[in-house]
Amino acid sequence: MTTTILHPLSSPDGSATHTAHGHTITAAVNGPLEVPRRDELPEEATVELHIRPATGISTIRERSLELLLEPTIRRLIRTETYPRTLIQLTLQILRSESSSTNTLTQVPALLGAAMLALLDGGVALRTTVVPALAVTARGQGAVLVDDVTEYEGEWDGTHVFGITGEGKVILAKSEGSFGVEEWKDACAVAVQGIMEGEEEDSDEEMYGDGDGGKQETGREWLMGVMAEKESS
């Protein structure tokens, strides 16, 4: 089940705690801030992303996640609105129920937390994004996953996607063993799950409350969070 808490931290300009796929992340955004002259970009903001592990210091694992997510986050922000400034985003991993060493299972929670913190901080955005995680197994098609712990060791391919409010894929990353058709199936399942929702006989519940019928879509879930922010 996906859960969200807006503005759990008082000091940052925006913050959110987001749980998805067995991972809980707290995101904090500050900016626009002054940036050292050597790092200034004359026509847009500099965007910094830092990912902190639940324990210990950051390693190559966190750095690889930063390299994956930073370009997507930069695309979301209207950086031209904040020239010669810095927008700093920190993602703190609080908890992980998954024993998998596959870092992709963390990406939806990280991206979701980042998106929500940017919204909470009032950062000007080009679009919104909802992450989705799908898994594939040979001869079994693709499944959209809510609780990744239920599928550990049962799939061959892991696929994470970032879907905009217009249904465009702006992030796609996969690991494991899969073919082109399996990847296409995973992408189609992800887009459909975010934009249209899943039927009631689906095994998975991405954003719904389990009351039957079509589950709440990722797009509807994000709109609900935004409405909650506006009314607070």
PDB file of N, CA and C in Angstrom, residues 6-16 27-32 88-89 116-123:
ATOM      1  N   LEU A   6       2.570  14.674   3.990  1.00  0.00           N
ATOM      2  CA  LEU A   6       3.125  15.923   3.491  1.00  0.00           C
ATOM      3  C   LEU A   6       3.670  16.780   4.622  1.00  0.00           C
ATOM      4  N   HIS A   7       4.773  17.435   4.355  1.00  0.00           N
ATOM      5  CA  HIS A   7       5.407  18.395   5.263  1.00  0.00           C
ATOM      6  C   HIS A   7       5.661  17.826   6.670  1.00  0.00           C
ATOM      7  N   PRO A   8       6.316  16.667   6.772  1.00  0.00           N
ATOM      8  CA  PRO A   8       6.652  16.135   8.095  1.00  0.00           C
ATOM      9  C   PRO A   8       7.785  16.895   8.777  1.00  0.00           C
ATOM     10  N   LEU A   9       8.563  17.664   8.003  1.00  0.00           N
ATOM     11  CA  LEU A   9       9.696  18.413   8.539  1.00  0.00           C
ATOM     12  C   LEU A   9       9.390  19.901   8.483  1.00  0.00           C
ATOM     13  N   SER A  10       9.776  20.623   9.524  1.00  0.00           N
ATOM     14  CA  SER A  10       9.454  22.051   9.590  1.00  0.00           C
ATOM     15  C   SER A  10      10.529  22.943   8.969  1.00  0.00           C
ATOM     16  N   SER A  11      11.772  22.502   8.968  1.00  0.00           N
ATOM     17  CA  SER A  11      12.859  23.369   8.502  1.00  0.00           C
ATOM     18  C   SER A  11      12.958  23.505   6.988  1.00  0.00           C
ATOM     19  N   PRO A  12      12.878  22.410   6.210  1.00  0.00           N
ATOM     20  CA  PRO A  12      13.013  22.562   4.752  1.00  0.00           C
ATOM     21  C   PRO A  12      11.846  23.335   4.145  1.00  0.00           C
ATOM     22  N   ASP A  13      12.049  23.833   2.932  1.00  0.00           N
ATOM     23  CA  ASP A  13      10.979  24.529   2.216  1.00  0.00           C
ATOM     24  C   ASP A  13       9.846  23.587   1.841  1.00  0.00           C
ATOM     25  N   GLY A  14      10.174  22.343   1.591  1.00  0.00           N
ATOM     26  CA  GLY A  14       9.163  21.338   1.285  1.00  0.00           C
ATOM     27  C   GLY A  14       9.645  19.973   1.729  1.00  0.00           C
ATOM     28  N   SER A  15       8.721  19.107   2.137  1.00  0.00           N
ATOM     29  CA  SER A  15       9.121  17.774   2.575  1.00  0.00           C
ATOM     30  C   SER A  15       7.948  16.815   2.450  1.00  0.00           C
ATOM     31  N   ALA A  16       8.269  15.527   2.407  1.00  0.00           N
ATOM     32  CA  ALA A  16       7.246  14.489   2.335  1.00  0.00           C
ATOM     33  C   ALA A  16       7.855  13.170   2.771  1.00  0.00           C
ATOM     34  N   ALA A  27      11.743  12.897   2.023  1.00  0.00           N
ATOM     35  CA  ALA A  27      12.400  13.821   1.097  1.00  0.00           C
ATOM     36  C   ALA A  27      12.305  15.237   1.630  1.00  0.00           C
ATOM     37  N   ALA A  28      13.368  16.006   1.441  1.00  0.00           N
ATOM     38  CA  ALA A  28      13.397  17.415   1.845  1.00  0.00           C
ATOM     39  C   ALA A  28      13.962  18.236   0.697  1.00  0.00           C
ATOM     40  N   VAL A  29      13.288  19.342   0.379  1.00  0.00           N
ATOM     41  CA  VAL A  29      13.754  20.221  -0.690  1.00  0.00           C
ATOM     42  C   VAL A  29      13.970  21.619  -0.138  1.00  0.00           C
ATOM     43  N   ASN A  30      15.067  22.231  -0.539  1.00  0.00           N
ATOM     44  CA  ASN A  30      15.364  23.622  -0.190  1.00  0.00           C
ATOM     45  C   ASN A  30      15.711  24.381  -1.459  1.00  0.00           C
ATOM     46  N   GLY A  31      15.164  25.570  -1.575  1.00  0.00           N
ATOM     47  CA  GLY A  31      15.469  26.383  -2.740  1.00  0.00           C
ATOM     48  C   GLY A  31      14.283  27.193  -3.205  1.00  0.00           C
ATOM     49  N   PRO A  32      14.610  28.169  -4.058  1.00  0.00           N
ATOM     50  CA  PRO A  32      15.944  28.444  -4.613  1.00  0.00           C
ATOM     51  C   PRO A  32      16.894  29.059  -3.585  1.00  0.00           C
ATOM     52  N   GLN A  88      18.038  22.170  -3.946  1.00  0.00           N
ATOM     53  CA  GLN A  88      18.701  21.030  -3.312  1.00  0.00           C
ATOM     54  C   GLN A  88      17.656  20.057  -2.777  1.00  0.00           C
ATOM     55  N   LEU A  89      17.788  18.806  -3.158  1.00  0.00           N
ATOM     56  CA  LEU A  89      16.831  17.770  -2.765  1.00  0.00           C
ATOM     57  C   LEU A  89      17.577  16.629  -2.087  1.00  0.00           C
ATOM     58  N   LEU A 116       6.660  14.592  -4.396  1.00  0.00           N
ATOM     59  CA  LEU A 116       5.779  15.157  -3.371  1.00  0.00           C
ATOM     60  C   LEU A 116       6.450  16.296  -2.611  1.00  0.00           C
ATOM     61  N   ALA A 117       7.750  16.170  -2.346  1.00  0.00           N
ATOM     62  CA  ALA A 117       8.463  17.244  -1.651  1.00  0.00           C
ATOM     63  C   ALA A 117       8.542  18.497  -2.521  1.00  0.00           C
ATOM     64  N   LEU A 118       8.754  18.318  -3.816  1.00  0.00           N
ATOM     65  CA  LEU A 118       8.776  19.466  -4.730  1.00  0.00           C
ATOM     66  C   LEU A 118       7.422  20.165  -4.755  1.00  0.00           C
ATOM     67  N   LEU A 119       6.347  19.389  -4.774  1.00  0.00           N
ATOM     68  CA  LEU A 119       5.005  19.971  -4.723  1.00  0.00           C
ATOM     69  C   LEU A 119       4.781  20.703  -3.409  1.00  0.00           C
ATOM     70  N   ASP A 120       5.204  20.083  -2.314  1.00  0.00           N
ATOM     71  CA  ASP A 120       5.012  20.690  -0.996  1.00  0.00           C
ATOM     72  C   ASP A 120       5.798  21.989  -0.869  1.00  0.00           C
ATOM     73  N   GLY A 121       6.966  22.038  -1.507  1.00  0.00           N
ATOM     74  CA  GLY A 121       7.799  23.232  -1.439  1.00  0.00           C
ATOM     75  C   GLY A 121       7.419  24.320  -2.420  1.00  0.00           C
ATOM     76  N   GLY A 122       6.404  24.077  -3.241  1.00  0.00           N
ATOM     77  CA  GLY A 122       5.966  25.094  -4.193  1.00  0.00           C
ATOM     78  C   GLY A 122       6.936  25.347  -5.325  1.00  0.00           C
ATOM     79  N   VAL A 123       7.779  24.368  -5.637  1.00  0.00           N
ATOM     80  CA  VAL A 123       8.730  24.516  -6.740  1.00  0.00           C
ATOM     81  C   VAL A 123       7.971  24.451  -8.067  1.00  0.00           C
TER      82      VAL A 123
END
